[in-house]
Coordinates of C-alpha atoms and ligand atoms in Angstrom, one line a residue:
M8 CA -0.1 -0.1 0.0
S9 CA 1.4 3.5 -0.7
F10 CA -0.1 7.2 -1.0
P11 CA 0.5 8.2 -4.5
D12 CA -0.7 11.8 -3.7
P13 CA 0.4 13.7 -0.4
H14 CA -2.5 15.6 -0.8
S15 CA -5.3 12.9 -0.7
Y16 CA -6.1 10.2 1.8
Y17 CA -6.6 7.8 -1.3
N18 CA -4.1 4.9 -0.9
S19 CA -2.9 2.4 -3.7
A20 CA -4.1 -0.7 -2.4
Q21 CA -8.1 0.4 -2.5
P22 CA -10.3 0.4 -5.6
K23 CA -10.5 3.4 -7.8
A24 CA -14.1 4.9 -8.6
R25 CA -14.7 5.0 -12.1
R26 CA -17.9 7.1 -12.2
L27 CA -19.9 9.3 -10.3
R28 CA -23.6 10.0 -10.2
L29 CA -24.5 13.3 -8.4
K30 CA -27.5 14.8 -7.2
L31 CA -27.0 18.5 -6.1
G32 CA -29.6 20.6 -4.6
V33 CA -28.6 24.4 -4.7
D34 CA -29.8 26.5 -1.7
F35 CA -28.9 30.1 -1.9
D36 CA -30.7 31.1 1.0
A37 CA -28.4 28.6 3.3
K38 CA -25.6 29.1 1.2
R39 CA -25.2 25.1 1.0
I40 CA -25.5 22.4 -1.4
A41 CA -27.5 19.4 -0.4
G42 CA -25.7 16.5 -2.2
E43 CA -25.9 12.9 -3.0
V44 CA -23.1 11.2 -4.7
V45 CA -23.0 7.6 -5.9
L46 CA -19.4 6.5 -6.5
E47 CA -19.6 3.4 -9.1
F48 CA -16.6 1.0 -9.3
G49 CA -17.8 -1.4 -11.5
R50 CA -16.6 -4.6 -9.4
D51 CA -17.0 -5.7 -5.8
I52 CA -15.0 -3.6 -3.7
A53 CA -15.6 -5.5 -0.1
G54 CA -13.2 -3.8 2.4
L55 CA -12.3 -0.4 3.6
L56 CA -12.5 2.6 1.2
D57 CA -11.0 6.1 2.3
L58 CA -12.6 9.2 0.8
D59 CA -11.6 12.8 0.9
T60 CA -14.0 15.3 2.6
K61 CA -13.4 18.8 3.8
G62 CA -16.3 20.5 6.0
L63 CA -18.5 18.3 4.5
E64 CA -21.7 17.0 7.2
I65 CA -22.1 13.6 6.3
K66 CA -25.8 12.7 6.7
S67 CA -25.8 8.9 5.5
V68 CA -23.8 6.2 3.9
Q69 CA -25.5 3.5 2.0
V70 CA -25.1 0.7 -0.5
P71 CA -28.1 1.1 -3.0
G72 CA -30.3 -1.8 -2.2
L73 CA -28.7 -2.9 0.7
G74 CA -28.9 0.0 3.3
P75 CA -26.8 1.9 5.3
I76 CA -23.0 0.8 5.9
P77 CA -20.7 1.7 8.8
W78 CA -18.5 4.8 8.3
E79 CA -15.9 7.1 10.4
L80 CA -15.0 10.6 9.7
G81 CA -11.5 11.1 10.8
E82 CA -10.0 14.3 12.6
P83 CA -9.5 17.2 10.4
D84 CA -6.2 17.7 8.8
A85 CA -6.0 21.7 8.1
I86 CA -4.8 20.7 4.3
K87 CA -6.1 17.5 3.7
G88 CA -9.5 17.7 5.6
S89 CA -11.1 14.6 7.0
R90 CA -10.9 11.1 5.8
L91 CA -14.1 9.4 5.2
R92 CA -13.7 5.7 6.1
L93 CA -16.3 3.4 4.7
D94 CA -16.5 -0.3 5.7
V95 CA -17.8 -1.9 2.5
P96 CA -19.8 -5.3 2.6
A97 CA -19.1 -7.8 0.3
G98 CA -20.9 -8.0 -2.9
T99 CA -20.9 -4.1 -3.3
H100 CA -20.2 -2.5 -6.5
E101 CA -21.2 1.1 -5.7
V102 CA -21.6 3.2 -2.6
A103 CA -23.9 6.4 -1.9
V104 CA -22.9 9.4 0.3
T105 CA -25.6 11.9 1.2
Y106 CA -24.2 15.2 2.7
L107 CA -24.4 18.9 3.2
T108 CA -21.5 21.2 2.1
A109 CA -20.5 23.9 4.6
T110 CA -21.2 27.6 4.1
D111 CA -17.5 28.3 4.0
A112 CA -16.7 25.4 1.5
M113 CA -13.4 26.5 -0.2
A114 CA -14.6 25.4 -3.7
L115 CA -17.6 27.4 -3.5
Q116 CA -18.2 31.1 -3.9
W117 CA -22.0 32.3 -3.2
L118 CA -22.5 35.6 -4.4
D119 CA -25.4 38.0 -3.6
A120 CA -27.3 39.7 -6.5
A121 CA -25.3 42.9 -5.8
Q122 CA -21.9 41.2 -6.9
T123 CA -23.1 40.3 -10.0
E124 CA -23.4 42.3 -13.3
G125 CA -27.2 42.4 -13.5
K126 CA -27.6 42.9 -9.7
V127 CA -30.9 41.0 -9.8
A128 CA -30.1 37.3 -8.9
P129 CA -27.6 35.4 -6.9
Y130 CA -24.6 33.5 -8.1
L131 CA -22.8 30.4 -7.4
F132 CA -19.5 29.2 -9.0
S133 CA -17.0 26.3 -7.9
Q134 CA -13.3 26.2 -8.3
C135 CA -11.8 22.8 -7.4
Q136 CA -8.2 22.8 -8.4
Q137 CA -6.1 22.2 -6.5
I138 CA -7.9 20.3 -3.9
H139 CA -11.2 21.7 -3.2
A140 CA -13.5 19.1 -4.9
R141 CA -13.6 17.5 -1.4
T142 CA -15.3 20.7 -0.1
M143 CA -18.1 20.0 -2.6
V144 CA -18.3 16.2 -2.7
P145 CA -16.7 13.3 -1.1
C146 CA -14.4 11.7 -3.5
Q147 CA -11.2 10.3 -4.1
D148 CA -9.7 14.0 -4.6
T149 CA -6.5 12.9 -6.5
P150 CA -5.8 13.0 -10.1
V151 CA -4.5 9.7 -9.7
V152 CA -8.2 8.6 -10.0
R153 CA -10.5 9.4 -13.1
V154 CA -14.0 9.3 -13.2
A155 CA -16.7 9.8 -15.7
Y156 CA -19.9 11.8 -14.1
Q157 CA -23.4 12.3 -14.7
A158 CA -25.3 15.0 -12.2
E159 CA -28.6 16.4 -11.9
V160 CA -28.7 20.0 -10.4
T161 CA -31.6 21.7 -9.0
V162 CA -31.8 25.3 -8.6
P163 CA -34.3 28.1 -8.1
E164 CA -36.3 28.7 -11.4
G165 CA -35.1 31.4 -13.6
L166 CA -31.3 30.4 -13.0
T167 CA -29.3 28.2 -15.0
A168 CA -26.6 25.8 -14.0
V169 CA -23.5 24.9 -16.0
M170 CA -21.0 22.1 -15.5
S171 CA -17.9 21.0 -16.6
A172 CA -19.9 18.5 -18.7
G173 CA -22.2 18.4 -21.4
P174 CA -25.9 19.3 -21.3
A175 CA -28.4 16.1 -20.9
G176 CA -31.8 18.0 -20.6
D177 CA -33.8 20.0 -18.1
E178 CA -37.2 20.2 -16.6
A179 CA -39.3 22.6 -14.0
T180 CA -39.6 20.5 -10.8
G181 CA -43.0 22.0 -10.3
D182 CA -42.2 23.7 -6.7
G183 CA -40.4 26.7 -8.3
R184 CA -37.2 24.8 -8.9
H185 CA -35.6 23.9 -12.2
T186 CA -33.3 20.7 -12.5
F187 CA -30.3 20.6 -15.2
R188 CA -28.8 17.2 -16.2
F189 CA -25.4 16.6 -17.3
T190 CA -23.2 13.9 -18.5
M191 CA -19.4 13.7 -19.0
P192 CA -18.7 10.5 -20.5
Q193 CA -15.0 10.6 -20.6
P194 CA -12.8 10.0 -17.4
I195 CA -11.7 13.4 -15.5
P196 CA -9.7 14.1 -12.5
S197 CA -11.6 15.6 -9.7
Y198 CA -10.2 18.9 -9.9
L199 CA -12.1 19.4 -13.3
L200 CA -15.4 18.9 -11.6
A201 CA -17.1 22.2 -11.9
L202 CA -20.4 24.0 -11.5
A203 CA -21.8 27.4 -11.9
V204 CA -25.6 28.7 -11.1
G205 CA -26.7 32.0 -12.1
R206 CA -28.7 34.5 -14.5
L207 CA -27.0 33.1 -17.7
A208 CA -27.3 33.7 -21.5
C209 CA -25.1 32.4 -24.4
R210 CA -24.0 33.2 -28.0
D211 CA -22.8 30.7 -30.4
L212 CA -19.3 31.5 -31.7
S213 CA -18.9 28.3 -33.9
P214 CA -20.8 25.0 -34.5
R215 CA -18.9 23.7 -31.4
A216 CA -18.0 26.6 -29.4
R217 CA -20.3 29.2 -27.3
V218 CA -19.9 31.6 -24.7
W219 CA -22.0 32.1 -21.6
A220 CA -22.1 35.0 -19.5
E221 CA -24.7 37.2 -17.5
P222 CA -26.9 38.8 -20.3
E223 CA -25.2 42.3 -19.4
T224 CA -22.1 41.1 -21.0
V225 CA -22.8 38.2 -23.2
D226 CA -22.5 40.2 -26.4
A227 CA -19.4 42.1 -25.3
A228 CA -18.1 38.5 -24.5
A229 CA -19.1 37.0 -27.8
W230 CA -17.1 39.7 -29.6
E231 CA -14.2 39.4 -27.5
F232 CA -13.7 35.7 -28.0
A233 CA -15.0 35.5 -31.5
G234 CA -11.7 33.9 -32.7
V235 CA -11.9 30.8 -30.7
E236 CA -12.7 28.5 -33.5
D237 CA -9.5 29.6 -35.3
M238 CA -7.5 28.8 -32.0
I239 CA -9.2 25.4 -31.8
V240 CA -7.9 24.7 -35.4
K241 CA -4.4 25.9 -34.5
A242 CA -4.4 23.6 -31.3
E243 CA -5.6 20.7 -33.1
G244 CA -2.7 21.3 -35.4
L245 CA -0.3 20.7 -32.6
F246 CA -2.0 18.1 -30.7
G247 CA -4.5 16.2 -33.0
T248 CA -8.3 16.0 -32.8
Y249 CA -10.1 18.1 -30.2
P250 CA -11.1 15.6 -27.8
W251 CA -14.0 16.6 -25.7
D252 CA -16.6 17.3 -28.3
R253 CA -17.3 21.1 -27.3
Y254 CA -15.3 23.9 -26.3
D255 CA -17.9 26.2 -24.4
M256 CA -16.8 29.0 -21.9
L257 CA -18.1 31.0 -19.1
V258 CA -17.4 34.6 -18.0
L259 CA -17.8 34.7 -14.5
P260 CA -18.4 37.8 -12.0
P261 CA -15.0 39.6 -11.1
S262 CA -14.6 38.0 -8.1
F263 CA -13.3 34.9 -9.9
P264 CA -10.0 34.4 -8.4
Y265 CA -8.1 33.2 -11.5
G266 CA -7.7 34.6 -15.1
G267 CA -9.1 31.1 -16.4
M268 CA -9.9 27.5 -15.2
E269 CA -9.7 24.8 -17.8
N270 CA -12.8 22.9 -16.7
P271 CA -13.5 20.4 -19.6
R272 CA -16.1 21.3 -22.2
M273 CA -16.6 24.6 -20.1
T274 CA -13.7 26.8 -19.4
F275 CA -14.2 29.4 -16.8
L276 CA -13.0 32.9 -17.3
T277 CA -12.5 36.3 -15.5
P278 CA -14.8 39.1 -16.9
T279 CA -11.5 41.2 -16.9
L280 CA -10.5 39.8 -20.2
L281 CA -13.3 41.9 -21.6
A282 CA -10.7 44.6 -22.6
G283 CA -12.6 45.4 -25.8
D284 CA -10.0 44.9 -28.2
R285 CA -9.3 41.1 -27.9
S286 CA -5.7 41.8 -26.5
L287 CA -6.2 39.3 -23.6
V288 CA -7.3 36.2 -25.6
D289 CA -4.1 34.3 -24.7
V290 CA -5.7 33.4 -21.8
V291 CA -8.2 31.5 -23.9
A292 CA -5.4 29.9 -26.0
H293 CA -3.9 28.6 -22.7
E294 CA -7.3 27.1 -21.0
L295 CA -7.9 25.7 -24.5
A296 CA -4.6 24.0 -24.9
H297 CA -5.0 22.4 -21.3
S298 CA -7.8 20.4 -23.3
W299 CA -4.8 18.1 -24.1
T300 CA -2.0 19.1 -21.9
G301 CA -3.7 18.7 -18.2
N302 CA -7.3 17.6 -19.1
L303 CA -6.2 14.6 -21.5
V304 CA -2.9 13.9 -20.0
T305 CA -2.8 15.0 -16.5
N306 CA -0.5 15.5 -13.6
A307 CA -0.5 12.7 -11.1
S308 CA -0.4 15.0 -8.2
M309 CA 0.3 18.5 -7.8
E310 CA 4.0 17.4 -7.2
H311 CA 4.2 17.2 -10.9
F312 CA 2.1 20.4 -11.8
W313 CA 4.7 21.7 -14.2
L314 CA 3.4 18.9 -16.6
N315 CA 0.1 20.5 -16.7
E316 CA 1.4 24.1 -16.7
G317 CA 4.6 24.2 -18.2
F318 CA 3.2 22.3 -21.3
T319 CA 0.4 24.5 -21.4
V320 CA 2.2 27.8 -21.4
W321 CA 4.7 26.5 -24.5
A322 CA 1.4 25.5 -26.3
E323 CA -0.4 28.7 -25.8
R324 CA 2.7 30.7 -27.0
K325 CA 2.8 28.1 -30.0
I326 CA -1.0 28.9 -30.8
L327 CA 0.0 32.6 -30.4
R328 CA 2.8 32.5 -33.1
T329 CA 1.0 30.5 -35.5
L330 CA -1.9 33.1 -35.2
H331 CA -0.1 36.3 -34.8
G332 CA 3.6 35.7 -35.5
D333 CA 6.9 35.6 -34.0
D334 CA 7.2 39.0 -32.4
A335 CA 3.9 38.4 -30.7
A336 CA 5.3 34.9 -29.3
A337 CA 8.4 36.7 -28.2
L338 CA 6.4 39.4 -26.2
G339 CA 4.5 36.5 -24.6
W340 CA 7.7 34.9 -23.4
A341 CA 9.1 38.3 -22.3
M342 CA 6.0 38.8 -20.1
G343 CA 6.6 35.2 -18.9
Q344 CA 10.1 35.9 -18.0
K345 CA 9.2 39.0 -15.8
S346 CA 6.4 36.6 -13.7
L347 CA 9.2 34.1 -13.3
E348 CA 11.4 36.4 -11.9
D349 CA 8.9 37.7 -9.5
S350 CA 8.1 34.5 -8.5
L351 CA 12.0 33.5 -7.9
A352 CA 12.0 36.6 -5.6
R353 CA 9.3 35.9 -3.8
F354 CA 10.4 32.3 -3.2
Q355 CA 13.8 33.3 -2.4
A356 CA 13.9 31.9 1.0
E357 CA 11.8 28.7 -0.2
P358 CA 14.0 27.1 -2.8
H359 CA 12.3 24.0 -2.6
L360 CA 9.2 25.6 -4.1
T361 CA 11.5 26.7 -7.3
V362 CA 12.0 23.3 -8.5
L363 CA 9.8 21.6 -11.1
R364 CA 9.4 18.4 -9.7
M365 CA 8.2 19.3 -6.0
H366 CA 8.0 17.7 -2.9
L367 CA 4.9 18.7 -1.2
E368 CA 4.2 16.5 1.9
G369 CA 2.8 18.7 4.5
I370 CA 2.7 21.8 2.1
D371 CA -0.8 23.4 0.7
P372 CA -0.5 23.2 -3.1
D373 CA -2.1 26.7 -3.1
D374 CA 0.9 28.0 -0.8
A375 CA 3.2 26.4 -3.5
F376 CA 1.5 28.0 -6.6
S377 CA 3.5 30.5 -8.5
S378 CA 4.8 31.2 -12.2
I379 CA 7.7 28.6 -11.7
P380 CA 6.0 25.5 -12.9
Y381 CA 4.3 27.5 -15.6
E382 CA 7.5 29.2 -17.0
K383 CA 10.4 27.3 -15.9
G384 CA 8.3 24.4 -17.2
A385 CA 7.5 26.1 -20.6
R386 CA 11.2 26.7 -20.7
L387 CA 12.2 23.1 -20.4
V388 CA 9.7 22.0 -22.9
A389 CA 11.1 25.0 -25.4
A390 CA 14.6 23.5 -24.9
L391 CA 13.7 20.1 -25.5
E392 CA 12.2 21.3 -28.6
R393 CA 15.2 23.3 -29.7
E394 CA 17.1 20.1 -29.0
V395 CA 15.6 17.7 -31.3
G396 CA 14.3 20.1 -33.8
E397 CA 10.5 21.5 -34.2
E398 CA 9.8 18.6 -36.6
R399 CA 10.6 16.0 -34.5
F400 CA 9.4 17.4 -31.3
H401 CA 6.1 17.6 -32.8
R402 CA 5.9 13.9 -33.6
F403 CA 6.9 13.5 -30.2
L404 CA 4.0 15.3 -28.7
R405 CA 1.6 13.4 -31.0
D406 CA 3.2 10.3 -29.4
Y407 CA 3.2 11.6 -25.9
M408 CA -0.5 12.4 -26.4
D409 CA -1.7 9.1 -27.8
A410 CA 0.0 6.9 -25.4
H411 CA -1.0 9.0 -22.3
R412 CA -4.8 9.8 -23.3
F413 CA -7.1 9.7 -20.3
T414 CA -4.3 9.0 -17.7
S415 CA -2.4 10.9 -14.9
I416 CA 1.2 10.8 -15.0
T417 CA 4.2 11.6 -13.1
T418 CA 7.6 13.3 -13.9
E419 CA 9.5 10.2 -13.7
Q420 CA 7.0 8.5 -16.2
F421 CA 7.4 11.6 -18.5
C422 CA 11.3 11.4 -18.4
A423 CA 11.1 7.7 -19.2
F424 CA 8.9 8.2 -22.2
V425 CA 11.1 11.1 -23.3
E426 CA 14.3 9.0 -23.0
A427 CA 12.6 6.3 -24.9
K428 CA 11.5 8.4 -27.9
L429 CA 14.1 11.1 -27.6
P430 CA 17.1 9.2 -26.5
G431 CA 19.4 11.8 -25.1
A432 CA 17.7 14.9 -25.1
L433 CA 16.9 15.2 -21.6
E434 CA 20.5 15.1 -20.8
A435 CA 21.6 17.3 -23.4
V436 CA 19.0 20.1 -22.2
H437 CA 20.3 19.5 -18.4
A438 CA 16.6 18.7 -17.5
R439 CA 17.9 17.7 -14.2
T440 CA 18.4 21.1 -13.2
Y441 CA 15.3 22.2 -14.1
L442 CA 13.6 19.4 -12.4
D443 CA 15.4 19.1 -9.2
E444 CA 17.3 22.2 -8.8
P445 CA 16.2 25.7 -7.7
G446 CA 16.2 28.8 -9.9
L447 CA 16.3 28.7 -13.7
P448 CA 19.3 27.0 -15.4
A449 CA 21.8 29.5 -16.9
S450 CA 21.5 27.3 -20.3
A451 CA 17.7 28.0 -20.3
P452 CA 16.4 29.3 -24.1
Q453 CA 16.3 32.7 -24.6
F454 CA 13.3 34.5 -26.6
R455 CA 14.3 37.6 -28.4
S456 CA 13.1 39.8 -31.1
A457 CA 14.1 43.1 -32.7
Q458 CA 11.2 44.7 -31.1
L459 CA 11.8 43.3 -27.7
D460 CA 15.4 44.6 -27.7
T461 CA 14.2 47.9 -28.6
L462 CA 11.8 48.1 -26.0
T463 CA 14.4 46.9 -23.4
A464 CA 16.9 49.2 -24.4
L465 CA 14.5 52.0 -24.2
A466 CA 13.1 51.1 -20.8
E467 CA 16.8 51.0 -19.4
T468 CA 17.2 54.6 -20.3
W469 CA 14.5 55.9 -18.2
V470 CA 16.4 56.9 -15.4
A471 CA 18.8 58.7 -17.5
G472 CA 15.7 60.6 -19.0
G473 CA 15.1 58.5 -22.1
R474 CA 11.6 58.5 -23.2
P475 CA 9.5 56.9 -26.2
T476 CA 8.7 59.5 -29.1
E477 CA 5.2 60.3 -29.7
S478 CA 5.6 58.0 -32.9
Q479 CA 6.6 55.0 -30.8
I480 CA 3.8 55.7 -28.5
Q481 CA 1.3 55.9 -31.3
G482 CA 2.7 52.9 -32.8
W483 CA 2.7 50.4 -29.7
S484 CA 0.3 47.5 -29.4
T485 CA -1.2 46.8 -26.1
N486 CA 1.6 44.0 -25.4
E487 CA 4.5 46.4 -26.4
L488 CA 3.4 48.8 -24.0
L489 CA 2.7 46.2 -21.2
V490 CA 6.4 44.8 -21.8
Y491 CA 7.6 48.6 -21.7
L492 CA 5.9 49.2 -18.5
Q493 CA 7.1 45.9 -16.8
K494 CA 10.8 46.6 -17.8
L495 CA 10.7 50.1 -16.2
P496 CA 12.5 50.7 -12.8
R497 CA 10.0 49.3 -9.8
Q498 CA 10.5 52.7 -8.0
V499 CA 9.6 55.7 -10.2
T500 CA 9.0 59.2 -9.0
Q501 CA 5.8 61.0 -9.0
A502 CA 6.7 63.2 -11.8
D503 CA 7.5 60.1 -13.8
C504 CA 3.8 58.8 -12.9
L505 CA 2.3 62.1 -14.2
W506 CA 4.4 61.6 -17.6
L507 CA 3.4 58.2 -17.9
D508 CA -0.3 58.8 -17.2
A509 CA -0.4 61.7 -19.9
H510 CA 1.3 59.9 -22.5
F511 CA -0.3 56.6 -22.3
Q512 CA -3.7 57.4 -20.6
L513 CA -3.2 54.5 -18.2
M514 CA -5.6 55.5 -15.6
G515 CA -8.8 54.6 -18.0
R516 CA -7.4 51.6 -19.4
G517 CA -9.8 48.6 -19.6
N518 CA -6.8 46.2 -20.2
H519 CA -6.4 45.0 -16.6
E520 CA -2.9 44.1 -17.4
I521 CA -1.8 47.3 -18.3
L522 CA -4.1 48.9 -15.7
V523 CA -2.6 46.8 -12.8
E524 CA 0.9 47.1 -14.1
W525 CA 0.3 50.9 -14.1
L526 CA -1.3 51.1 -10.6
T527 CA 1.3 48.8 -9.2
L528 CA 3.9 51.5 -10.1
A529 CA 1.7 54.1 -9.1
A530 CA 1.3 52.7 -5.7
A531 CA 4.8 52.2 -5.2
A532 CA 5.6 55.9 -5.9
D533 CA 2.7 56.7 -3.5
Y534 CA 1.1 58.8 -6.6
E535 CA -2.1 60.1 -4.8
P536 CA -4.2 60.6 -7.8
A537 CA -4.0 56.9 -8.8
F538 CA -5.4 55.8 -5.4
P539 CA -9.2 56.0 -6.3
R540 CA -8.8 53.9 -9.2
I541 CA -6.6 51.3 -7.2
S542 CA -9.4 51.1 -4.6
E543 CA -12.0 50.9 -7.4
V544 CA -10.1 47.8 -8.7
L545 CA -9.5 46.3 -5.4
L546 CA -13.0 46.5 -4.5
R547 CA -14.4 45.2 -7.7
V548 CA -11.7 42.5 -9.0
G549 CA -10.7 39.4 -7.1
R550 CA -8.2 37.9 -9.5
M551 CA -5.3 37.2 -7.2
K552 CA -2.9 37.9 -9.8
Y553 CA -3.6 41.4 -9.6
L554 CA -4.4 41.5 -5.9
R555 CA -0.9 40.2 -5.1
P556 CA 1.2 42.8 -6.6
L557 CA -1.3 45.9 -5.7
Y558 CA -1.6 45.1 -2.0
G559 CA 2.1 44.2 -2.3
A560 CA 2.9 47.5 -3.4
L561 CA 0.6 49.5 -1.0
A562 CA 1.8 47.8 2.0
A563 CA 5.3 48.0 1.2
T564 CA 5.4 51.6 2.0
P565 CA 4.6 52.5 5.6
R566 CA 2.4 55.7 4.4
T567 CA 0.1 53.4 2.4
R568 CA 0.2 50.3 4.7
A569 CA -2.9 51.3 6.7
L570 CA -4.6 52.1 3.4
A571 CA -3.9 48.5 2.0
R572 CA -5.5 47.3 5.5
D573 CA -8.6 49.5 5.3
L574 CA -9.3 48.4 1.6
F575 CA -8.8 44.8 2.5
A576 CA -11.4 45.1 5.2
A577 CA -14.0 46.8 3.0
A578 CA -13.1 44.5 0.0
S579 CA -12.7 40.9 1.6
P580 CA -16.3 40.1 2.1
G581 CA -16.7 40.1 -1.6
Y582 CA -13.7 38.0 -2.1
H583 CA -13.3 34.1 -2.8
G584 CA -11.9 32.2 -0.1
L585 CA -8.7 31.8 -1.9
S586 CA -8.2 35.4 -2.7
R587 CA -8.7 36.3 0.9
R588 CA -5.9 33.9 2.2
V589 CA -3.5 35.5 -0.6
V590 CA -4.1 39.1 0.6
A591 CA -4.0 38.3 4.3
S592 CA -0.6 36.6 3.7
V593 CA 0.8 39.6 1.7
L594 CA -0.2 42.0 4.3
E595 CA 1.0 39.7 6.8
T596 CA 4.6 39.9 5.1
Y597 CA 4.8 43.4 6.0
E598 CA 3.4 43.8 9.3
K599 CA 6.4 41.8 10.8
Ligands
LIG26 N1 -5.3 25.7 -13.9 C1 -4.9 27.2 -14.0 C2 -5.7 27.8 -12.7 C3 -5.4 27.2 -11.4 C4 -4.2 26.8 -11.1 C5 -6.2 27.0 -10.7 C6 -3.8 26.5 -9.8 C7 -6.2 26.6 -9.3 C8 -4.8 26.1 -9.0 C9 -5.2 27.8 -15.2 O1 -5.0 27.0 -16.3 C10 -4.3 29.0 -15.3 O2 -3.0 28.7 -15.5 N2 -4.7 30.3 -15.5 C11 -4.0 31.3 -15.7 C12 -3.9 31.8 -17.1 C13 -2.8 32.2 -17.6 C14 -1.6 31.5 -17.3 C15 -2.8 32.3 -19.1 C16 -4.5 32.5 -14.8 O3 -5.4 32.5 -14.1 O4 -4.0 33.5 -14.7
LIG27 ZN1 -2.9 26.6 -16.9

């Protein structure tokens, strides 16, 4: 017996569920889900069965047709939650658990009508990655186990439910509620279970792609993401036929803590992507690429998270390159380099979190989260590609996908496969230094372009008084401006801020990457005119990527530290639990 995943009670001597049947009753008044899950095993599973739960109130455990069976809920662990141990009698092929979720279930955010765009109905959404599915459903909450699922979700009449699955009909219950049915025939890891309920409308973007959002934003969303079919076609060129039938997207309310989440058949997206100029669609390319790297071939545990994210960032930039050319891709790599350097600096005192092959026993995977698995991982993939050549690597990728479809693998399995197919390549790129050593290897690939060199050189002259010319300013794309801002010194003066805003109209930007980069500079410079806009962003948006630098910049300066605290106090009731945790830890860093 072994525990293949340090974040789960699943042990390898026990049977793996193959399928889940879910019934979820969504109660907005109580902010709870009343659930029943049947775990199907497809064979006799007599003996002990351990499930992951966190904060769940277990009502009963039954073998359908047989009746209640003995169960025991273990002491809660702060990270893993409580083990639910079932004693399963002989002849059992499936077990049913009925339960209630906690009002503070980490997977779920319950929004009042006021926190939505339309302000007329409440909203619920889930976010199960990394290990929060267990706060929504008792299950084997590890990607080592993959399950197909079907679900029946009952919600107040007038609201719509969507899941990471295909729709399978809906009907009124007759008592003011409505039931939506779903089916996900392909086996997925538990972190890809997903549910959202709200006042939703949709628009078709192609025969296989559709976007969902609140009625107030659905047309803007349809315009912003109109190019998704092109992206699907490009991604298929890299990886082979799209394996999940439909690619639909849901634009969430602004408290959604991530940029995007690759829930199969229903990518979840932050509304901050609706910049009005399609400048942030790289996030869609990224979530789409996860359809293969992550959802089809999955990391076996969070210790191998780079297999999901590193490959996906690499693929995202490949797609970007085929759509928009080499310069656009080079800018993408440059932005990635910046977030990699920020993360390496943040984890300076925790070098064990800067390796790709992580060791996370006793560590909350949300605390280990950073750009490192993304950007260091993508650089290892790019190094392998450069080593063997684009064509050979392309064939390798197809083989890799074919050999591991619908499975969850470790770094070690990945390396063994590379060694078999591309002998010597791992050693030639010094793969071990990426996988096991902190920081970024000196040999890591560089991504340069003439345009990037110009931006870098120009930004380096800032302190000496160098400024872009009027024609440069007019000619820059959003991403060029972003890279330029990222390359400016972190500490500029208030006069510098005035100049930047006057020349780039930064305060009114709808592109949140630029807006937040600017506001972070302004906060560090204690530039008062930016404070109302900073408050506005922090009170509305819950995306952690933006909260971290903004609160960090405010809290780093003694003069604005109290402001950071006050803003957090005002904003935190509207934040997702994950965002709240991140901001609290940022502020804590500066309290000491
Ligand atoms: N799967 C991640 C989001 C995630 C990671 C959720 C870890 C929970 C735990 C998603 O694919 C992602 O990487 N999103 C990025 C997009 C970006 C890299 C283009 C984000 O949210 O910023
Ligand atoms: Zn990702």
